[in-house]
Coordinates of C-alpha atoms (C1' of nucleotides) in Angstrom, one line a residue:
Chain A
M1 CA 0.0 0.0 0.0
K2 CA 1.3 3.4 -0.9
A3 CA 2.0 5.8 1.9
A4 CA 0.4 8.9 0.4
P5 CA -1.2 9.6 -3.0
E6 CA 0.3 12.4 -5.0
R7 CA -3.0 14.1 -5.5
E8 CA -6.3 14.2 -3.6
V9 CA -8.9 13.0 -6.0
D10 CA -12.6 13.5 -5.5
R11 CA -14.1 10.4 -6.9
S12 CA -17.7 11.4 -6.3
I13 CA -17.9 13.4 -9.5
S14 CA -16.3 13.3 -12.9
Q15 CA -13.2 15.4 -13.0
T16 CA -14.3 17.0 -16.3
V17 CA -17.6 18.2 -14.8
K18 CA -15.8 19.3 -11.6
A19 CA -13.4 21.4 -13.7
Q20 CA -16.2 22.8 -15.8
L21 CA -18.2 23.9 -12.8
A22 CA -15.2 25.4 -11.1
L23 CA -14.1 27.3 -14.1
R24 CA -17.7 28.6 -14.8
D25 CA -17.8 29.8 -11.2
Q26 CA -14.5 31.6 -11.6
I27 CA -15.7 33.3 -14.7
L28 CA -19.1 34.3 -13.4
S29 CA -17.8 35.4 -10.0
G30 CA -15.4 37.7 -11.8
S31 CA -12.1 36.0 -10.7
L32 CA -11.3 35.8 -14.3
R33 CA -11.9 39.1 -16.1
P34 CA -13.4 39.4 -19.6
G35 CA -10.7 39.3 -22.3
E36 CA -8.3 37.6 -19.9
R37 CA -6.4 34.6 -21.2
I38 CA -7.0 31.4 -19.2
S39 CA -3.9 29.6 -18.4
E40 CA -4.3 25.8 -18.5
L41 CA -1.7 25.4 -15.8
Q42 CA -3.4 27.8 -13.5
A43 CA -6.8 26.2 -14.2
V44 CA -5.2 22.8 -13.3
E45 CA -4.1 24.3 -9.9
T46 CA -7.4 26.0 -9.1
T47 CA -9.7 23.2 -10.1
G48 CA -7.7 20.2 -8.9
A49 CA -8.2 18.2 -12.0
S50 CA -5.4 17.4 -14.5
R51 CA -4.9 18.9 -17.9
T52 CA -7.0 16.5 -19.9
P53 CA -10.3 17.1 -18.1
V54 CA -9.5 20.8 -17.8
R55 CA -9.1 21.0 -21.6
M56 CA -12.4 19.1 -22.1
A57 CA -14.1 21.6 -19.8
L58 CA -12.5 24.5 -21.7
V59 CA -13.9 23.2 -25.0
R60 CA -17.3 22.8 -23.5
L61 CA -17.3 26.3 -22.0
E62 CA -16.2 27.7 -25.4
E63 CA -19.2 26.0 -27.0
E64 CA -21.3 27.3 -24.2
G65 CA -20.3 30.8 -25.2
L66 CA -18.4 31.8 -22.0
L67 CA -15.0 31.4 -23.6
E68 CA -13.5 32.3 -26.9
G69 CA -10.7 30.3 -28.6
I70 CA -7.6 32.3 -29.4
P71 CA -6.3 31.6 -32.9
S72 CA -2.7 31.2 -31.7
G73 CA -3.9 28.8 -29.0
G74 CA -5.7 28.7 -25.7
F75 CA -8.8 30.4 -24.5
M76 CA -9.9 33.7 -23.2
V77 CA -13.0 34.9 -21.2
K78 CA -15.5 36.3 -23.6
A79 CA -16.6 39.9 -23.3
F80 CA -20.1 41.1 -24.1
S81 CA -21.3 44.5 -25.1
E82 CA -24.6 45.9 -23.8
R83 CA -26.2 45.2 -27.2
D84 CA -24.9 41.6 -27.2
I85 CA -26.8 41.2 -24.0
S86 CA -30.1 42.7 -25.1
D87 CA -29.8 40.8 -28.4
S88 CA -29.3 37.6 -26.4
I89 CA -32.5 38.3 -24.4
E90 CA -34.5 39.0 -27.5
L91 CA -33.1 36.0 -29.1
R92 CA -34.2 33.8 -26.3
G93 CA -37.6 35.4 -26.4
T94 CA -37.9 34.6 -30.1
L95 CA -37.0 31.0 -29.4
E96 CA -39.4 30.8 -26.5
G97 CA -42.1 32.4 -28.7
L98 CA -41.6 29.6 -31.2
A99 CA -41.8 27.0 -28.4
A100 CA -45.1 28.6 -27.2
R101 CA -46.4 28.5 -30.8
F102 CA -45.5 24.8 -31.2
A103 CA -47.1 24.0 -27.8
A104 CA -50.3 25.8 -28.9
E105 CA -50.5 24.4 -32.4
R106 CA -49.6 20.8 -31.5
G107 CA -51.9 20.7 -28.6
V108 CA -51.3 20.3 -24.9
S109 CA -53.4 18.3 -22.5
A110 CA -54.9 19.9 -19.4
R111 CA -52.7 17.7 -17.3
E112 CA -49.5 19.0 -19.0
L113 CA -50.5 22.5 -18.3
E114 CA -50.8 21.8 -14.6
P115 CA -47.2 22.5 -13.6
L116 CA -47.4 25.8 -15.5
K117 CA -50.5 26.8 -13.6
E118 CA -48.9 25.7 -10.3
C119 CA -46.0 28.1 -11.0
L120 CA -48.4 30.8 -11.9
A121 CA -50.4 30.4 -8.6
A122 CA -47.2 30.2 -6.5
I123 CA -45.9 33.4 -8.1
D124 CA -49.2 35.1 -7.6
E125 CA -48.9 34.2 -3.9
L126 CA -45.4 35.7 -3.7
L127 CA -46.3 38.9 -5.5
S128 CA -49.3 39.5 -3.2
Q129 CA -46.9 40.7 -0.6
V130 CA -46.1 44.4 -0.7
P131 CA -43.3 45.0 -0.6
I132 CA -41.7 41.7 -1.6
S133 CA -39.1 40.3 0.7
I134 CA -35.6 39.1 -0.4
E135 CA -36.6 35.5 0.3
A136 CA -39.8 35.8 -1.7
F137 CA -37.8 37.4 -4.5
S138 CA -35.4 34.5 -4.5
S139 CA -38.3 32.1 -4.7
Y140 CA -39.7 34.1 -7.6
V141 CA -36.5 33.7 -9.5
T142 CA -36.6 29.9 -9.1
L143 CA -40.3 29.7 -10.0
N144 CA -39.9 31.9 -13.0
A145 CA -37.1 29.8 -14.3
R146 CA -39.2 26.7 -13.8
F147 CA -42.1 28.3 -15.7
H148 CA -39.9 29.0 -18.7
A149 CA -38.3 25.6 -18.6
V150 CA -41.7 23.8 -18.5
L151 CA -43.1 26.0 -21.3
T152 CA -40.0 25.1 -23.4
E153 CA -40.6 21.4 -22.8
L154 CA -44.2 21.7 -24.0
S155 CA -43.0 22.5 -27.5
R156 CA -42.1 18.8 -27.7
S157 CA -39.3 19.7 -30.1
P158 CA -35.9 18.4 -29.0
P159 CA -34.0 20.6 -31.4
L160 CA -35.8 23.7 -30.2
I161 CA -35.4 22.8 -26.6
R162 CA -31.7 22.2 -27.1
Q163 CA -31.3 25.6 -28.8
I164 CA -33.2 27.4 -26.0
D165 CA -30.9 25.8 -23.5
R166 CA -27.9 27.0 -25.4
A167 CA -29.4 30.5 -25.7
S168 CA -29.9 30.5 -21.9
A169 CA -26.4 29.3 -21.2
L170 CA -25.3 32.9 -21.1
P171 CA -26.2 33.9 -17.6
F172 CA -27.6 37.3 -18.5
A173 CA -29.9 35.7 -21.2
S174 CA -31.4 33.1 -18.9
P175 CA -34.9 33.7 -17.3
S176 CA -33.3 34.1 -13.9
G177 CA -30.8 36.5 -15.3
F178 CA -33.2 39.0 -16.6
V179 CA -35.3 38.7 -13.5
M180 CA -32.2 39.8 -11.7
A181 CA -31.8 42.7 -14.0
Q182 CA -35.4 43.7 -13.4
S183 CA -34.9 43.6 -9.6
A184 CA -32.3 46.3 -10.0
L185 CA -35.1 48.8 -10.5
P186 CA -37.1 50.4 -7.8
E187 CA -40.3 49.6 -9.7
A188 CA -39.2 45.9 -9.6
Q189 CA -42.5 44.5 -8.2
Q190 CA -44.6 46.3 -10.8
I191 CA -42.5 44.8 -13.6
L192 CA -42.8 41.4 -12.1
I193 CA -46.5 41.8 -12.0
I194 CA -46.6 42.7 -15.7
G195 CA -44.4 39.7 -16.5
Q196 CA -46.9 37.5 -14.5
E197 CA -49.7 38.8 -16.7
H198 CA -47.7 37.6 -19.7
H199 CA -47.4 34.2 -18.2
R200 CA -51.1 34.2 -17.7
V201 CA -51.8 35.1 -21.3
V202 CA -49.5 32.5 -22.8
I203 CA -51.2 29.8 -20.8
D204 CA -54.5 31.0 -22.1
A205 CA -53.3 31.1 -25.6
I206 CA -51.9 27.6 -25.5
E207 CA -55.1 26.3 -24.0
N208 CA -57.1 27.9 -26.8
R209 CA -54.6 26.7 -29.4
E210 CA -53.9 30.2 -30.5
G211 CA -50.3 29.8 -31.8
A212 CA -49.7 33.3 -33.1
R213 CA -50.9 34.9 -29.9
A214 CA -48.8 32.6 -27.7
E215 CA -45.8 33.4 -29.8
A216 CA -46.4 37.2 -29.7
I217 CA -46.8 37.4 -26.0
M218 CA -43.5 35.5 -25.3
R219 CA -41.7 37.9 -27.6
E220 CA -43.3 40.8 -25.8
H221 CA -42.2 39.2 -22.6
A222 CA -38.6 39.4 -23.7
R223 CA -38.9 42.9 -25.0
L224 CA -40.1 44.0 -21.6
A225 CA -37.0 42.4 -20.1
V226 CA -34.8 44.2 -22.7
R227 CA -36.3 47.6 -21.9
N228 CA -35.8 47.0 -18.2
L229 CA -32.3 45.8 -18.6
R230 CA -31.5 49.0 -20.4
L231 CA -33.0 51.1 -17.7
A232 CA -31.2 49.1 -15.0
L233 CA -27.9 49.6 -16.8
R234 CA -28.5 53.3 -17.1
N235 CA -29.3 53.6 -13.4
R236 CA -26.5 51.3 -12.3
T237 CA -28.4 50.7 -9.1
H238 CA -28.2 47.3 -7.3
L239 CA -26.4 45.9 -10.3
D240 CA -24.5 43.6 -8.0
L241 CA -27.7 41.4 -8.1
L242 CA -27.1 40.8 -11.8
P243 CA -25.1 37.6 -12.2
A244 CA -22.2 37.6 -14.5
L245 CA -22.0 41.3 -14.6
A246 CA -18.3 40.8 -14.9
L247 CA -18.8 39.6 -18.5
I248 CA -20.0 43.0 -19.7
K249 CA -17.4 44.9 -21.6
T250 CA -16.6 48.2 -19.9
A251 CA -13.7 49.4 -21.9
T252 CA -14.2 50.8 -25.4
D253 CA -13.6 48.4 -28.2
Chain B
M1 CA 18.5 10.7 -36.2
K2 CA 15.8 8.1 -35.8
A3 CA 15.3 5.6 -38.6
A4 CA 11.5 5.8 -38.8
P5 CA 8.9 7.6 -36.8
E6 CA 6.2 5.5 -35.2
R7 CA 3.4 7.5 -36.6
E8 CA 3.0 9.6 -39.7
V9 CA 1.9 13.1 -38.5
D10 CA 0.3 15.6 -40.8
R11 CA 1.6 18.9 -39.4
S12 CA -0.2 21.1 -41.9
I13 CA -3.3 21.1 -39.7
S14 CA -4.2 20.7 -36.1
Q15 CA -4.8 17.1 -35.1
T16 CA -8.0 18.1 -33.3
V17 CA -9.5 19.7 -36.4
K18 CA -8.3 16.9 -38.6
A19 CA -10.1 14.4 -36.3
Q20 CA -13.2 16.5 -36.2
L21 CA -13.4 16.8 -39.9
A22 CA -12.7 13.1 -40.4
L23 CA -15.3 12.0 -37.9
R24 CA -17.9 14.4 -39.3
D25 CA -17.3 12.9 -42.7
Q26 CA -17.8 9.4 -41.4
I27 CA -21.0 10.4 -39.7
L28 CA -22.4 12.3 -42.7
S29 CA -21.4 9.7 -45.2
G30 CA -23.1 7.0 -43.2
S31 CA -20.1 5.0 -42.3
L32 CA -21.3 5.4 -38.7
R33 CA -25.0 4.7 -38.3
P34 CA -27.3 6.7 -36.1
G35 CA -27.5 5.2 -32.6
E36 CA -24.2 3.5 -33.1
R37 CA -21.6 3.9 -30.4
I38 CA -18.4 5.5 -31.4
S39 CA -15.3 3.6 -30.2
E40 CA -12.5 6.0 -29.3
L41 CA -9.9 3.4 -30.3
Q42 CA -11.5 2.9 -33.7
A43 CA -11.7 6.7 -34.2
V44 CA -8.0 6.9 -33.4
E45 CA -7.3 4.3 -36.1
T46 CA -9.5 5.9 -38.8
T47 CA -8.5 9.5 -38.1
G48 CA -4.8 9.0 -37.5
A49 CA -4.8 11.3 -34.5
S50 CA -4.2 10.2 -31.0
R51 CA -6.8 9.9 -28.2
T52 CA -6.6 13.4 -26.8
P53 CA -7.4 15.3 -30.0
V54 CA -10.0 12.6 -30.8
R55 CA -11.7 13.2 -27.5
M56 CA -11.7 17.0 -28.1
A57 CA -13.2 16.4 -31.5
L58 CA -15.9 14.2 -30.0
V59 CA -16.8 16.8 -27.4
R60 CA -17.0 19.4 -30.1
L61 CA -19.2 17.2 -32.3
E62 CA -21.4 16.6 -29.3
E63 CA -21.9 20.3 -28.8
E64 CA -22.5 20.6 -32.5
G65 CA -25.4 18.2 -32.2
L66 CA -24.1 15.4 -34.3
L67 CA -23.2 13.2 -31.4
E68 CA -24.9 12.4 -28.1
G69 CA -23.1 11.6 -24.8
I70 CA -23.9 8.2 -23.3
P71 CA -24.4 8.5 -19.5
S72 CA -22.3 5.5 -18.8
G73 CA -19.5 6.9 -20.9
G74 CA -18.6 7.5 -24.6
F75 CA -20.6 8.9 -27.4
M76 CA -23.1 7.7 -30.0
V77 CA -24.2 9.1 -33.3
K78 CA -27.4 11.1 -32.8
A79 CA -30.5 10.0 -34.7
F80 CA -33.2 12.5 -35.9
S81 CA -36.8 12.0 -36.6
E82 CA -38.5 13.6 -39.6
R83 CA -40.1 16.1 -37.2
D84 CA -36.7 17.0 -35.7
I85 CA -35.6 17.9 -39.1
S86 CA -38.5 20.0 -40.1
D87 CA -38.4 21.7 -36.7
S88 CA -34.7 22.5 -37.2
I89 CA -35.5 24.1 -40.6
E90 CA -38.3 26.2 -39.1
L91 CA -36.0 27.1 -36.2
R92 CA -33.3 28.4 -38.5
G93 CA -36.0 30.3 -40.5
T94 CA -37.1 32.0 -37.3
L95 CA -33.6 32.9 -36.4
E96 CA -32.9 34.2 -39.9
G97 CA -36.2 36.1 -39.7
L98 CA -34.9 37.9 -36.6
A99 CA -31.6 38.6 -38.4
A100 CA -33.5 40.1 -41.3
R101 CA -35.5 42.3 -38.9
F102 CA -32.4 43.5 -37.1
A103 CA -30.8 44.3 -40.5
A104 CA -33.9 46.3 -41.5
E105 CA -34.4 48.1 -38.2
R106 CA -30.8 48.9 -37.6
G107 CA -30.2 50.1 -41.2
V108 CA -28.0 48.8 -43.8
S109 CA -26.1 50.9 -46.3
A110 CA -26.5 50.4 -50.1
R111 CA -22.9 49.3 -50.2
E112 CA -23.6 46.5 -47.7
L113 CA -26.5 45.3 -49.7
E114 CA -24.3 44.9 -52.8
P115 CA -23.1 41.3 -52.1
L116 CA -26.7 40.3 -51.6
K117 CA -27.8 41.8 -54.9
E118 CA -24.9 40.1 -56.6
C119 CA -26.0 36.7 -55.3
L120 CA -29.6 37.6 -56.5
A121 CA -28.4 38.4 -60.0
A122 CA -26.2 35.4 -60.2
I123 CA -29.0 33.1 -59.2
D124 CA -31.4 34.8 -61.6
E125 CA -28.9 34.0 -64.4
L126 CA -28.7 30.4 -63.3
L127 CA -32.4 29.9 -63.1
S128 CA -33.0 31.4 -66.5
Q129 CA -31.8 28.1 -68.0
V130 CA -34.6 25.6 -68.6
P131 CA -34.1 22.9 -67.5
I132 CA -31.3 23.7 -65.0
S133 CA -28.1 21.7 -65.4
I134 CA -26.4 19.8 -62.6
E135 CA -23.5 22.2 -62.6
A136 CA -25.8 25.2 -62.5
F137 CA -27.7 23.5 -59.6
S138 CA -24.4 23.1 -57.8
S139 CA -23.6 26.7 -58.3
Y140 CA -27.1 27.6 -57.0
V141 CA -26.4 25.7 -53.8
T142 CA -23.2 27.7 -53.2
L143 CA -24.8 31.0 -54.0
N144 CA -27.9 30.4 -51.9
A145 CA -25.7 29.5 -48.9
R146 CA -23.7 32.7 -49.5
F147 CA -26.9 34.7 -49.6
H148 CA -28.1 33.4 -46.3
A149 CA -24.7 33.9 -44.7
V150 CA -24.4 37.5 -45.9
L151 CA -27.9 38.2 -44.7
T152 CA -27.1 36.8 -41.3
E153 CA -24.1 39.0 -41.1
L154 CA -26.1 42.1 -41.8
S155 CA -27.9 41.7 -38.5
R156 CA -24.7 42.9 -36.9
S157 CA -25.5 40.8 -33.9
P158 CA -22.7 38.4 -32.9
P159 CA -24.9 36.4 -30.5
L160 CA -27.5 35.9 -33.2
I161 CA -25.0 35.1 -35.9
R162 CA -23.4 32.5 -33.5
Q163 CA -26.8 30.9 -32.9
I164 CA -27.7 30.7 -36.5
D165 CA -24.4 29.1 -37.2
R166 CA -25.1 26.5 -34.5
A167 CA -28.6 26.0 -35.9
S168 CA -27.1 25.4 -39.4
A169 CA -24.6 22.9 -38.1
L170 CA -27.0 20.1 -38.5
P171 CA -26.6 19.5 -42.2
F172 CA -30.3 19.1 -43.0
A173 CA -31.0 22.4 -41.4
S174 CA -28.4 24.4 -43.4
P175 CA -29.5 26.5 -46.4
S176 CA -27.6 24.1 -48.7
G177 CA -29.3 21.2 -47.0
F178 CA -32.8 22.2 -47.7
V179 CA -31.9 23.3 -51.2
M180 CA -30.8 19.7 -51.7
A181 CA -34.1 18.5 -50.3
Q182 CA -36.0 20.7 -52.7
S183 CA -34.0 19.3 -55.6
A184 CA -35.4 15.9 -54.9
L185 CA -38.7 17.1 -56.4
P186 CA -39.6 17.1 -60.1
E187 CA -40.8 20.7 -59.6
A188 CA -37.4 21.7 -58.2
Q189 CA -36.9 24.6 -60.5
Q190 CA -40.3 26.1 -59.8
I191 CA -39.5 25.9 -56.1
L192 CA -36.2 27.5 -56.6
I193 CA -37.9 30.4 -58.4
I194 CA -40.3 30.9 -55.5
G195 CA -37.4 30.9 -53.1
Q196 CA -35.6 33.5 -55.3
E197 CA -38.7 35.7 -55.0
H198 CA -38.4 35.5 -51.3
H199 CA -34.8 36.7 -51.6
R200 CA -35.9 39.6 -53.6
V201 CA -38.6 40.6 -51.1
V202 CA -36.3 40.4 -48.2
I203 CA -33.8 42.7 -49.8
D204 CA -36.6 45.2 -50.6
A205 CA -37.9 45.1 -47.1
I206 CA -34.4 45.7 -45.6
E207 CA -33.8 48.6 -48.0
N208 CA -37.1 50.2 -47.0
R209 CA -36.4 49.4 -43.3
E210 CA -39.6 47.3 -42.9
G211 CA -38.5 45.0 -40.2
A212 CA -41.7 43.1 -39.7
R213 CA -42.0 42.3 -43.4
A214 CA -38.3 41.2 -43.7
E215 CA -38.9 38.9 -40.8
A216 CA -42.1 37.5 -42.1
I217 CA -40.7 36.6 -45.5
M218 CA -37.7 34.7 -44.1
R219 CA -40.0 32.7 -42.0
E220 CA -42.2 32.0 -45.0
H221 CA -39.0 31.0 -46.8
A222 CA -38.3 28.4 -44.2
R223 CA -41.9 27.1 -44.2
L224 CA -41.6 26.6 -48.0
A225 CA -38.6 24.5 -47.3
V226 CA -40.3 22.4 -44.7
R227 CA -43.3 21.7 -47.0
N228 CA -41.0 20.6 -49.7
L229 CA -38.9 18.5 -47.5
R230 CA -42.1 16.7 -46.4
L231 CA -43.1 16.1 -50.0
A232 CA -39.6 14.9 -50.9
L233 CA -39.5 12.5 -48.0
R234 CA -43.0 11.1 -49.0
N235 CA -41.9 10.6 -52.6
R236 CA -38.5 9.3 -51.6
T237 CA -37.2 10.3 -55.0
H238 CA -33.6 11.3 -55.5
L239 CA -33.1 11.4 -51.8
D240 CA -29.5 10.5 -52.3
L241 CA -28.9 14.1 -53.1
L242 CA -29.9 15.0 -49.5
P243 CA -26.7 15.1 -47.4
A244 CA -26.7 13.4 -44.0
L245 CA -29.7 11.4 -44.9
A246 CA -28.1 8.7 -42.8
L247 CA -29.0 10.7 -39.7
I248 CA -32.7 10.2 -40.1
K249 CA -34.2 7.7 -37.8
T250 CA -35.8 4.9 -39.9
A251 CA -36.8 2.6 -37.1
T252 CA -39.9 3.4 -35.0
D253 CA -39.2 5.2 -31.8
Chain C
dT1 C1' -33.4 -24.7 -17.1
dG2 C1' -33.1 -20.2 -15.6
dT3 C1' -30.9 -16.9 -12.8
dA4 C1' -27.4 -14.9 -10.3
dT5 C1' -22.8 -14.1 -9.2
dG6 C1' -18.0 -13.6 -10.1
dC7 C1' -14.1 -13.0 -13.0
dG8 C1' -12.0 -11.4 -17.2
dT9 C1' -11.7 -8.4 -20.9
dT10 C1' -12.3 -4.1 -23.0
dA11 C1' -13.1 0.7 -23.3
dT12 C1' -13.3 5.0 -21.1
dG13 C1' -11.6 8.5 -17.7
dT14 C1' -7.5 10.6 -15.9
dA15 C1' -2.8 11.8 -15.4
dT16 C1' 1.6 13.0 -17.1
dA17 C1' 5.5 13.1 -20.2
dC18 C1' 7.1 14.9 -24.5
dA19 C1' 7.2 18.0 -28.5
dA20 C1' 6.5 22.2 -30.9
dT21 C1' 5.3 26.8 -31.2
dA22 C1' 4.6 31.4 -29.9
dA23 C1' 5.7 35.1 -26.8
dC24 C1' 9.1 37.7 -24.5
dG25 C1' 13.4 39.7 -23.5
dG26 C1' 18.1 40.9 -24.4
dA27 C1' 21.8 42.1 -27.2
dG28 C1' 23.8 44.1 -31.1
dA29 C1' 23.8 47.1 -35.1
dG30 C1' 22.3 51.0 -37.7
Chain D
dC1 C1' 18.1 55.8 -29.2
dT2 C1' 15.5 52.5 -31.8
dC3 C1' 14.7 48.6 -34.4
dT4 C1' 15.6 43.9 -35.6
dC5 C1' 17.1 39.4 -34.9
dC6 C1' 18.1 35.5 -32.2
dG7 C1' 17.8 32.7 -28.1
dT8 C1' 15.4 31.5 -24.1
dT9 C1' 11.2 30.3 -21.7
dA10 C1' 6.7 29.4 -21.0
dT11 C1' 2.5 27.5 -22.6
dT12 C1' -0.2 24.9 -25.5
dG13 C1' -0.8 20.7 -28.6
dT14 C1' -0.1 15.8 -28.8
dA15 C1' 0.8 11.2 -27.4
dT16 C1' 0.7 7.5 -24.2
dA17 C1' 0.7 5.1 -19.9
dC18 C1' -2.2 4.0 -16.0
dA19 C1' -6.6 3.5 -13.3
dT20 C1' -11.2 2.3 -13.1
dA21 C1' -15.6 1.2 -14.3
dA22 C1' -18.7 -1.3 -17.4
dC23 C1' -20.0 -5.2 -20.1
dG24 C1' -20.2 -10.1 -21.3
dC25 C1' -19.5 -14.7 -20.5
dA26 C1' -19.2 -18.7 -18.0
dT27 C1' -20.2 -21.4 -14.2
dA28 C1' -22.6 -22.8 -10.3
dC29 C1' -26.5 -23.2 -7.6
dA30 C1' -31.5 -23.1 -7.1

DNA sequence: TGTATGCGTTATGTATACAATAACGGAGAG
DNA sequence: CTCTCCGTTATTGTATACATAACGCATACA
């Protein structure tokens, strides 16, 4: 039996996944700044995995859109402009609009709409409090993300679901991401209530198999988020609530 | 000096890229059947790269959507249903619609529209021949793909461009892919002419900054492709022209 | 005869050694 | 004083060796 292993290995999870999560954390927490080159050696030290899994993780994060390959070799943290972000939100809205249309046109049973209505009711409950507490807001973020995820699934279209997942990979484009942005505004609760109305309408449209209406409301939903993100960025208040803020380009380019 | 190297290495291109191209070829040519598990060892032998670049290539192909990770380990060739394919085409049409809208709303100079109009004129020239020759059809495929690529660029939205590229990665969803599907029909030329009309309209809409009209016509463009793909699959004529046909699920699922 | 268990083989996950290339710095010449 | 060229160094790209987990087969027991 060997006296001491060279390296402590956590066998409860794949090294590749471990490295991917650790690196994503570092990027989103701002430890690695946008535009900064990621050193493999450094990543090996901070993640505890060896170079092979680290490289796999880097490739996956590049495909995810958080990293950018450097032609001469290696990877750097991707930087996003304000317009990149608003476009990403609108993009996701367009995709979710298509998902809502598919759900409406292809038909959804009452049973399948249940989880959606449960989210709706739970959010209604949360929003009835004035003003909303931090804990309630946190619950809202989770419930809202769930609503969007369930709605996406109702499209029954694996390629579309896959694409929406990809579009949501960028943290500021995800449902929880733009909710965070909305929270940066003083009028947060009012905005949340408008969003909730959108949720209500999309369910109704799907029930009545009105594809065009279902699609339109989801796109409007995203446009609301874009407008509020713009406002939030102008005001620069409570922006620390917005995840992955570090990814936004600040310098001129 | 060593007498003979163990392995012949092609240094003109990265081993990872070489492996990725080789594997993609194998998948698209049907050497690897959908649902089939890909053996790393076998991939190493057929591509000539070693396991590390092969693994990177496999990860990239998985993200691209051609492969699927197996929970217990390894990768298999992804299989697509007919609906997956038509959804993918409609998905790309929706994305291109958004791109056209962005181009129209954000404004495009006459100079930037030039390449688009050149494609248009070149395709007009090709389609004036009756019946169209194989060579002319091949040129059409290239020109059509170029038209779509240039249009996408005009959106000036990196996140959207990226997403459209990803959506086009699936060969049957790419512009050239659905053109191929259209060619399977006897009425191919008529369909190409209708498509060309769409191209004309979208340029006009962008010039006049009519975002909604530009978007609508691109979505209609994709819907035309979906209808014709369905017809082509029913008729099963000349389907050998359709690339990556091997990816379509034939068995019941 | 059918099922369950254990062992052996094979393939994947991980780590590390080696090779090649690009970046950086210093020295020399104009 | 600056620009260029060469050498050194550091970092990435590639290959391979090792560890481990999964699969299949055979055998034994019910």
